[in-house]
């Protein structure tokens, strides 16, 4: 097996593992299981929260990496934008419609009462809640044609530093904001933007080295360091 195929398989396995952790997180053991509340159970629930944050950070980073990998090739921007319609936009709309259907069936009522609530349900606050991550990626996509054409590493590093400062601010403010508002939504997005940008940077400048095996270990270190930062930002 060649190196590129081997690394691609590792990414696939890691995606599967992180998806399992995300499903476990969304089971929400605090509210869905009527277990006795004691220290071991509380520790288990906290572990689930941490693993959920780690897996979400991973997916933000990997999304940035895969989008910007080989984005400098001829017609790559157009091809990748078209690809995101079928891999991102259509699944978001489809699963949100399915989520809306199940909410109507389970709650025996329509979850929206006006056009504004319907628009919010198909954008910032999906009827299928976990889809908020996909809408984050959709919201970031318009920057792709611009950022993919910036080939100066120093400029990208300056943007990453600025996003890291923004993330620190968002982490601090998130502790004060638990009202389900649009402000809280953007604070949550800001918390993960540096991880997305690390993936962007790696895909744009070091994607070929990673898939050739020459940059493999460094890639693991950056991935692990970025997700550890995500862990620190989500400690209550």
PDB file of C-alpha atoms in Angstrom:
ATOM      1  CA  UNK A   1       0.000   0.000   0.000  1.00  0.00           C
ATOM      2  CA  UNK A   2       1.412   3.387  -0.992  1.00  0.00           C
ATOM      3  CA  UNK A   3       1.940   6.113   1.601  1.00  0.00           C
ATOM      4  CA  UNK A   4      -0.886   8.381   0.387  1.00  0.00           C
ATOM      5  CA  UNK A   5      -3.406   5.531   0.502  1.00  0.00           C
ATOM      6  CA  UNK A   6      -2.193   4.489   3.945  1.00  0.00           C
ATOM      7  CA  UNK A   7      -2.590   8.017   5.353  1.00  0.00           C
ATOM      8  CA  UNK A   8      -5.993   8.388   3.654  1.00  0.00           C
ATOM      9  CA  UNK A   9      -7.128   5.188   5.399  1.00  0.00           C
ATOM     10  CA  UNK A  10      -5.888   6.508   8.738  1.00  0.00           C
ATOM     11  CA  UNK A  11      -7.923   9.681   8.232  1.00  0.00           C
ATOM     12  CA  UNK A  12     -10.987   7.563   7.418  1.00  0.00           C
ATOM     13  CA  UNK A  13     -10.544   5.473  10.589  1.00  0.00           C
ATOM     14  CA  UNK A  14     -10.031   8.599  12.668  1.00  0.00           C
ATOM     15  CA  UNK A  15     -13.138  10.187  11.144  1.00  0.00           C
ATOM     16  CA  UNK A  16     -15.121   7.113  12.158  1.00  0.00           C
ATOM     17  CA  UNK A  17     -13.788   7.213  15.725  1.00  0.00           C
ATOM     18  CA  UNK A  18     -14.524  10.920  16.094  1.00  0.00           C
ATOM     19  CA  UNK A  19     -18.032  10.400  14.683  1.00  0.00           C
ATOM     20  CA  UNK A  20     -18.682   7.751  17.342  1.00  0.00           C
ATOM     21  CA  UNK A  21     -17.509  10.158  20.051  1.00  0.00           C
ATOM     22  CA  UNK A  22     -19.792  12.854  18.647  1.00  0.00           C
ATOM     23  CA  UNK A  23     -22.788  10.491  18.701  1.00  0.00           C
ATOM     24  CA  UNK A  24     -21.975   9.595  22.302  1.00  0.00           C
ATOM     25  CA  UNK A  25     -21.831  13.288  23.159  1.00  0.00           C
ATOM     26  CA  UNK A  26     -25.224  13.942  21.599  1.00  0.00           C
ATOM     27  CA  UNK A  27     -26.794  11.105  23.562  1.00  0.00           C
ATOM     28  CA  UNK A  28     -26.571  13.652  26.400  1.00  0.00           C
ATOM     29  CA  UNK A  29     -26.257  11.216  29.347  1.00  0.00           C
ATOM     30  CA  UNK A  30     -27.170  13.932  31.841  1.00  0.00           C
ATOM     31  CA  UNK A  31     -30.748  14.173  30.611  1.00  0.00           C
ATOM     32  CA  UNK A  32     -31.464  10.914  28.791  1.00  0.00           C
ATOM     33  CA  UNK A  33     -30.519   8.392  31.471  1.00  0.00           C
ATOM     34  CA  UNK A  34     -32.035   8.361  34.921  1.00  0.00           C
ATOM     35  CA  UNK A  35     -28.943   7.115  36.725  1.00  0.00           C
ATOM     36  CA  UNK A  36     -28.052   7.982  40.280  1.00  0.00           C
ATOM     37  CA  UNK A  37     -26.072  11.199  40.326  1.00  0.00           C
ATOM     38  CA  UNK A  38     -22.789  10.443  42.045  1.00  0.00           C
ATOM     39  CA  UNK A  39     -19.131  11.261  41.476  1.00  0.00           C
ATOM     40  CA  UNK A  40     -18.331   8.405  39.015  1.00  0.00           C
ATOM     41  CA  UNK A  41     -21.408   9.244  36.937  1.00  0.00           C
ATOM     42  CA  UNK A  42     -20.604  12.961  36.944  1.00  0.00           C
ATOM     43  CA  UNK A  43     -17.037  12.181  35.868  1.00  0.00           C
ATOM     44  CA  UNK A  44     -18.347   9.997  33.051  1.00  0.00           C
ATOM     45  CA  UNK A  45     -20.640  12.774  31.830  1.00  0.00           C
ATOM     46  CA  UNK A  46     -17.788  15.278  31.992  1.00  0.00           C
ATOM     47  CA  UNK A  47     -15.600  12.902  30.002  1.00  0.00           C
ATOM     48  CA  UNK A  48     -18.333  12.670  27.368  1.00  0.00           C
ATOM     49  CA  UNK A  49     -18.465  16.487  27.187  1.00  0.00           C
ATOM     50  CA  UNK A  50     -14.689  16.701  26.758  1.00  0.00           C
ATOM     51  CA  UNK A  51     -14.607  14.019  24.072  1.00  0.00           C
ATOM     52  CA  UNK A  52     -17.442  15.799  22.268  1.00  0.00           C
ATOM     53  CA  UNK A  53     -15.433  19.036  22.230  1.00  0.00           C
ATOM     54  CA  UNK A  54     -12.335  17.200  21.021  1.00  0.00           C
ATOM     55  CA  UNK A  55     -14.192  15.461  18.200  1.00  0.00           C
ATOM     56  CA  UNK A  56     -15.884  18.699  17.088  1.00  0.00           C
ATOM     57  CA  UNK A  57     -12.508  20.452  17.077  1.00  0.00           C
ATOM     58  CA  UNK A  58     -11.128  17.609  14.972  1.00  0.00           C
ATOM     59  CA  UNK A  59     -13.909  17.915  12.409  1.00  0.00           C
ATOM     60  CA  UNK A  60     -13.425  21.676  12.120  1.00  0.00           C
ATOM     61  CA  UNK A  61      -9.707  21.143  11.555  1.00  0.00           C
ATOM     62  CA  UNK A  62     -10.179  18.317   9.070  1.00  0.00           C
ATOM     63  CA  UNK A  63     -12.829  20.287   7.168  1.00  0.00           C
ATOM     64  CA  UNK A  64     -10.386  23.151   6.687  1.00  0.00           C
ATOM     65  CA  UNK A  65      -7.630  20.751   5.643  1.00  0.00           C
ATOM     66  CA  UNK A  66      -9.661  18.849   3.047  1.00  0.00           C
ATOM     67  CA  UNK A  67     -11.185  21.986   1.538  1.00  0.00           C
ATOM     68  CA  UNK A  68      -7.855  23.760   1.021  1.00  0.00           C
ATOM     69  CA  UNK A  69      -5.779  20.702   0.112  1.00  0.00           C
ATOM     70  CA  UNK A  70      -4.786  21.047  -3.579  1.00  0.00           C
ATOM     71  CA  UNK A  71      -6.881  24.214  -3.835  1.00  0.00           C
ATOM     72  CA  UNK A  72      -4.099  25.926  -5.795  1.00  0.00           C
ATOM     73  CA  UNK A  73      -4.504  23.556  -8.752  1.00  0.00           C
ATOM     74  CA  UNK A  74      -6.158  24.765 -11.957  1.00  0.00           C
ATOM     75  CA  UNK A  75      -9.950  25.101 -11.595  1.00  0.00           C
ATOM     76  CA  UNK A  76      -9.713  23.582  -8.108  1.00  0.00           C
ATOM     77  CA  UNK A  77     -11.742  26.361  -6.473  1.00  0.00           C
ATOM     78  CA  UNK A  78     -14.683  25.921  -8.851  1.00  0.00           C
ATOM     79  CA  UNK A  79     -14.521  22.129  -8.548  1.00  0.00           C
ATOM     80  CA  UNK A  80     -14.396  22.182  -4.774  1.00  0.00           C
ATOM     81  CA  UNK A  81     -17.250  24.698  -4.496  1.00  0.00           C
ATOM     82  CA  UNK A  82     -19.417  22.480  -6.698  1.00  0.00           C
ATOM     83  CA  UNK A  83     -18.426  19.502  -4.600  1.00  0.00           C
ATOM     84  CA  UNK A  84     -19.510  21.231  -1.394  1.00  0.00           C
ATOM     85  CA  UNK A  85     -23.006  21.677  -2.830  1.00  0.00           C
ATOM     86  CA  UNK A  86     -23.462  17.890  -2.906  1.00  0.00           C
ATOM     87  CA  UNK A  87     -21.365  17.044   0.151  1.00  0.00           C
ATOM     88  CA  UNK A  88     -22.438  19.890   2.449  1.00  0.00           C
ATOM     89  CA  UNK A  89     -25.419  21.994   1.355  1.00  0.00           C
ATOM     90  CA  UNK A  90     -27.719  19.217   0.117  1.00  0.00           C
ATOM     91  CA  UNK A  91     -27.092  16.933   3.142  1.00  0.00           C
ATOM     92  CA  UNK A  92     -27.703  19.903   5.456  1.00  0.00           C
ATOM     93  CA  UNK A  93     -31.062  20.645   3.849  1.00  0.00           C
ATOM     94  CA  UNK A  94     -32.066  16.988   3.547  1.00  0.00           C
ATOM     95  CA  UNK A  95     -31.304  15.993   7.137  1.00  0.00           C
ATOM     96  CA  UNK A  96     -32.841  19.200   8.438  1.00  0.00           C
ATOM     97  CA  UNK A  97     -36.105  18.384   6.652  1.00  0.00           C
ATOM     98  CA  UNK A  98     -35.970  14.908   8.177  1.00  0.00           C
ATOM     99  CA  UNK A  99     -35.275  16.446  11.596  1.00  0.00           C
ATOM    100  CA  UNK A 100     -38.218  18.812  11.142  1.00  0.00           C
ATOM    101  CA  UNK A 101     -40.485  15.893  10.277  1.00  0.00           C
ATOM    102  CA  UNK A 102     -39.471  13.938  13.379  1.00  0.00           C
ATOM    103  CA  UNK A 103     -39.935  16.969  15.624  1.00  0.00           C
ATOM    104  CA  UNK A 104     -43.462  17.458  14.299  1.00  0.00           C
ATOM    105  CA  UNK A 105     -44.268  13.770  14.825  1.00  0.00           C
ATOM    106  CA  UNK A 106     -42.720  13.527  18.306  1.00  0.00           C
ATOM    107  CA  UNK A 107     -43.942  16.885  19.665  1.00  0.00           C
ATOM    108  CA  UNK A 108     -47.318  16.738  17.913  1.00  0.00           C
ATOM    109  CA  UNK A 109     -46.906  20.357  16.878  1.00  0.00           C
ATOM    110  CA  UNK A 110     -45.037  22.487  14.374  1.00  0.00           C
ATOM    111  CA  UNK A 111     -41.715  23.818  15.792  1.00  0.00           C
ATOM    112  CA  UNK A 112     -42.120  27.177  14.043  1.00  0.00           C
ATOM    113  CA  UNK A 113     -44.961  29.691  14.050  1.00  0.00           C
ATOM    114  CA  UNK A 114     -43.737  32.281  11.546  1.00  0.00           C
ATOM    115  CA  UNK A 115     -41.375  32.770   8.617  1.00  0.00           C
ATOM    116  CA  UNK A 116     -38.603  34.132  10.844  1.00  0.00           C
ATOM    117  CA  UNK A 117     -38.551  30.957  12.962  1.00  0.00           C
ATOM    118  CA  UNK A 118     -38.607  28.843   9.789  1.00  0.00           C
ATOM    119  CA  UNK A 119     -35.569  30.698   8.408  1.00  0.00           C
ATOM    120  CA  UNK A 120     -33.736  30.298  11.727  1.00  0.00           C
ATOM    121  CA  UNK A 121     -34.572  26.585  11.646  1.00  0.00           C
ATOM    122  CA  UNK A 122     -32.897  26.245   8.254  1.00  0.00           C
ATOM    123  CA  UNK A 123     -29.855  28.307   9.151  1.00  0.00           C
ATOM    124  CA  UNK A 124     -28.336  29.217  12.515  1.00  0.00           C
ATOM    125  CA  UNK A 125     -30.585  27.026  14.671  1.00  0.00           C
ATOM    126  CA  UNK A 126     -31.386  23.897  12.626  1.00  0.00           C
ATOM    127  CA  UNK A 127     -34.397  21.792  13.518  1.00  0.00           C
ATOM    128  CA  UNK A 128     -31.890  18.954  13.743  1.00  0.00           C
ATOM    129  CA  UNK A 129     -29.622  20.674  16.290  1.00  0.00           C
ATOM    130  CA  UNK A 130     -26.274  18.967  15.572  1.00  0.00           C
ATOM    131  CA  UNK A 131     -26.436  20.293  12.000  1.00  0.00           C
ATOM    132  CA  UNK A 132     -25.309  23.694  13.320  1.00  0.00           C
ATOM    133  CA  UNK A 133     -21.754  22.535  12.570  1.00  0.00           C
ATOM    134  CA  UNK A 134     -22.590  22.041   8.891  1.00  0.00           C
ATOM    135  CA  UNK A 135     -24.136  25.497   8.717  1.00  0.00           C
ATOM    136  CA  UNK A 136     -20.931  26.917  10.218  1.00  0.00           C
ATOM    137  CA  UNK A 137     -18.999  25.406   7.313  1.00  0.00           C
ATOM    138  CA  UNK A 138     -21.550  26.736   4.815  1.00  0.00           C
ATOM    139  CA  UNK A 139     -21.184  30.188   6.344  1.00  0.00           C
ATOM    140  CA  UNK A 140     -17.385  30.068   5.998  1.00  0.00           C
ATOM    141  CA  UNK A 141     -17.376  28.775   2.402  1.00  0.00           C
ATOM    142  CA  UNK A 142     -17.618  32.225   0.705  1.00  0.00           C
ATOM    143  CA  UNK A 143     -14.143  33.035   2.058  1.00  0.00           C
ATOM    144  CA  UNK A 144     -12.659  30.023   0.286  1.00  0.00           C
ATOM    145  CA  UNK A 145     -11.979  31.617  -3.142  1.00  0.00           C
ATOM    146  CA  UNK A 146     -10.220  34.516  -1.411  1.00  0.00           C
ATOM    147  CA  UNK A 147      -8.124  32.633   1.143  1.00  0.00           C
ATOM    148  CA  UNK A 148      -7.126  29.925  -1.338  1.00  0.00           C
ATOM    149  CA  UNK A 149      -5.434  32.573  -3.472  1.00  0.00           C
ATOM    150  CA  UNK A 150      -3.322  33.942  -0.631  1.00  0.00           C
ATOM    151  CA  UNK A 151       0.022  32.164  -0.850  1.00  0.00           C
ATOM    152  CA  UNK A 152       1.928  34.125   1.789  1.00  0.00           C
ATOM    153  CA  UNK A 153       2.546  31.997   4.867  1.00  0.00           C
ATOM    154  CA  UNK A 154       3.245  35.006   7.064  1.00  0.00           C
ATOM    155  CA  UNK A 155      -0.128  36.560   6.260  1.00  0.00           C
ATOM    156  CA  UNK A 156      -1.912  33.313   7.036  1.00  0.00           C
ATOM    157  CA  UNK A 157      -0.013  33.045  10.319  1.00  0.00           C
ATOM    158  CA  UNK A 158      -1.081  36.582  11.247  1.00  0.00           C
ATOM    159  CA  UNK A 159      -4.704  35.668  10.517  1.00  0.00           C
ATOM    160  CA  UNK A 160      -4.318  32.543  12.666  1.00  0.00           C
ATOM    161  CA  UNK A 161      -2.913  34.591  15.545  1.00  0.00           C
ATOM    162  CA  UNK A 162      -5.823  37.038  15.252  1.00  0.00           C
ATOM    163  CA  UNK A 163      -8.325  34.155  15.277  1.00  0.00           C
ATOM    164  CA  UNK A 164      -6.605  32.663  18.330  1.00  0.00           C
ATOM    165  CA  UNK A 165      -6.981  35.959  20.207  1.00  0.00           C
ATOM    166  CA  UNK A 166     -10.630  36.044  19.099  1.00  0.00           C
ATOM    167  CA  UNK A 167     -11.076  32.474  20.333  1.00  0.00           C
ATOM    168  CA  UNK A 168      -9.711  33.361  23.779  1.00  0.00           C
ATOM    169  CA  UNK A 169     -12.222  36.200  23.975  1.00  0.00           C
ATOM    170  CA  UNK A 170     -15.038  33.891  22.838  1.00  0.00           C
ATOM    171  CA  UNK A 171     -14.084  31.287  25.455  1.00  0.00           C
ATOM    172  CA  UNK A 172     -14.291  33.914  28.186  1.00  0.00           C
ATOM    173  CA  UNK A 173     -17.611  35.296  26.958  1.00  0.00           C
ATOM    174  CA  UNK A 174     -19.219  31.878  26.474  1.00  0.00           C
ATOM    175  CA  UNK A 175     -19.082  31.368  30.226  1.00  0.00           C
ATOM    176  CA  UNK A 176     -21.431  34.338  30.605  1.00  0.00           C
ATOM    177  CA  UNK A 177     -23.729  33.573  27.672  1.00  0.00           C
ATOM    178  CA  UNK A 178     -26.160  30.641  27.936  1.00  0.00           C
ATOM    179  CA  UNK A 179     -29.328  32.078  26.423  1.00  0.00           C
ATOM    180  CA  UNK A 180     -29.357  30.331  23.044  1.00  0.00           C
ATOM    181  CA  UNK A 181     -28.993  33.678  21.292  1.00  0.00           C
ATOM    182  CA  UNK A 182     -27.270  34.480  18.014  1.00  0.00           C
ATOM    183  CA  UNK A 183     -24.497  36.080  20.051  1.00  0.00           C
ATOM    184  CA  UNK A 184     -23.835  32.777  21.814  1.00  0.00           C
ATOM    185  CA  UNK A 185     -23.886  31.049  18.413  1.00  0.00           C
ATOM    186  CA  UNK A 186     -21.126  33.272  17.018  1.00  0.00           C
ATOM    187  CA  UNK A 187     -19.112  32.961  20.232  1.00  0.00           C
ATOM    188  CA  UNK A 188     -19.231  29.197  19.860  1.00  0.00           C
ATOM    189  CA  UNK A 189     -18.130  29.430  16.233  1.00  0.00           C
ATOM    190  CA  UNK A 190     -15.314  31.797  17.174  1.00  0.00           C
ATOM    191  CA  UNK A 191     -14.094  29.239  19.677  1.00  0.00           C
ATOM    192  CA  UNK A 192     -13.395  26.739  16.880  1.00  0.00           C
ATOM    193  CA  UNK A 193     -12.194  29.027  14.091  1.00  0.00           C
ATOM    194  CA  UNK A 194      -8.458  28.684  14.952  1.00  0.00           C
ATOM    195  CA  UNK A 195      -8.747  24.901  14.587  1.00  0.00           C
ATOM    196  CA  UNK A 196     -10.399  25.312  11.188  1.00  0.00           C
ATOM    197  CA  UNK A 197      -7.639  27.697  10.168  1.00  0.00           C
ATOM    198  CA  UNK A 198      -4.902  25.323  11.307  1.00  0.00           C
ATOM    199  CA  UNK A 199      -6.442  22.731   8.999  1.00  0.00           C
ATOM    200  CA  UNK A 200      -6.621  25.356   6.246  1.00  0.00           C
ATOM    201  CA  UNK A 201      -2.945  26.210   6.692  1.00  0.00           C
ATOM    202  CA  UNK A 202      -1.869  22.558   6.702  1.00  0.00           C
ATOM    203  CA  UNK A 203      -3.923  21.759   3.606  1.00  0.00           C
ATOM    204  CA  UNK A 204      -2.760  24.818   1.703  1.00  0.00           C
ATOM    205  CA  UNK A 205       0.958  24.581   2.427  1.00  0.00           C
ATOM    206  CA  UNK A 206       1.728  21.069   3.681  1.00  0.00           C
ATOM    207  CA  UNK A 207      -0.933  18.770   2.220  1.00  0.00           C
ATOM    208  CA  UNK A 208       1.406  17.117  -0.275  1.00  0.00           C
ATOM    209  CA  UNK A 209       4.070  16.571   2.395  1.00  0.00           C
ATOM    210  CA  UNK A 210       1.505  14.950   4.696  1.00  0.00           C
ATOM    211  CA  UNK A 211       0.223  12.538   2.051  1.00  0.00           C
ATOM    212  CA  UNK A 212       3.763  11.727   0.940  1.00  0.00           C
ATOM    213  CA  UNK A 213       4.709  10.859   4.518  1.00  0.00           C
ATOM    214  CA  UNK A 214       7.388  13.552   4.828  1.00  0.00           C
ATOM    215  CA  UNK A 215       5.296  15.733   7.147  1.00  0.00           C
ATOM    216  CA  UNK A 216       3.279  12.992   8.793  1.00  0.00           C
ATOM    217  CA  UNK A 217       4.522  13.213  12.384  1.00  0.00           C
ATOM    218  CA  UNK A 218       4.396  17.013  12.442  1.00  0.00           C
ATOM    219  CA  UNK A 219       0.838  16.812  11.182  1.00  0.00           C
ATOM    220  CA  UNK A 220      -0.096  14.579  14.100  1.00  0.00           C
ATOM    221  CA  UNK A 221       1.523  16.988  16.564  1.00  0.00           C
ATOM    222  CA  UNK A 222      -0.365  19.969  15.147  1.00  0.00           C
ATOM    223  CA  UNK A 223      -3.629  18.031  15.122  1.00  0.00           C
ATOM    224  CA  UNK A 224      -3.138  16.909  18.705  1.00  0.00           C
ATOM    225  CA  UNK A 225      -2.045  20.354  19.889  1.00  0.00           C
ATOM    226  CA  UNK A 226      -4.996  22.039  18.261  1.00  0.00           C
ATOM    227  CA  UNK A 227      -7.469  19.654  19.820  1.00  0.00           C
ATOM    228  CA  UNK A 228      -5.808  20.014  23.221  1.00  0.00           C
ATOM    229  CA  UNK A 229      -6.374  23.752  22.881  1.00  0.00           C
ATOM    230  CA  UNK A 230     -10.016  22.990  22.155  1.00  0.00           C
ATOM    231  CA  UNK A 231     -10.131  20.893  25.316  1.00  0.00           C
ATOM    232  CA  UNK A 232      -8.737  23.755  27.411  1.00  0.00           C
ATOM    233  CA  UNK A 233     -11.290  26.177  25.961  1.00  0.00           C
ATOM    234  CA  UNK A 234     -14.191  23.920  26.935  1.00  0.00           C
ATOM    235  CA  UNK A 235     -13.352  23.225  30.568  1.00  0.00           C
ATOM    236  CA  UNK A 236     -16.105  24.584  32.796  1.00  0.00           C
TER     237      UNK A 236
END
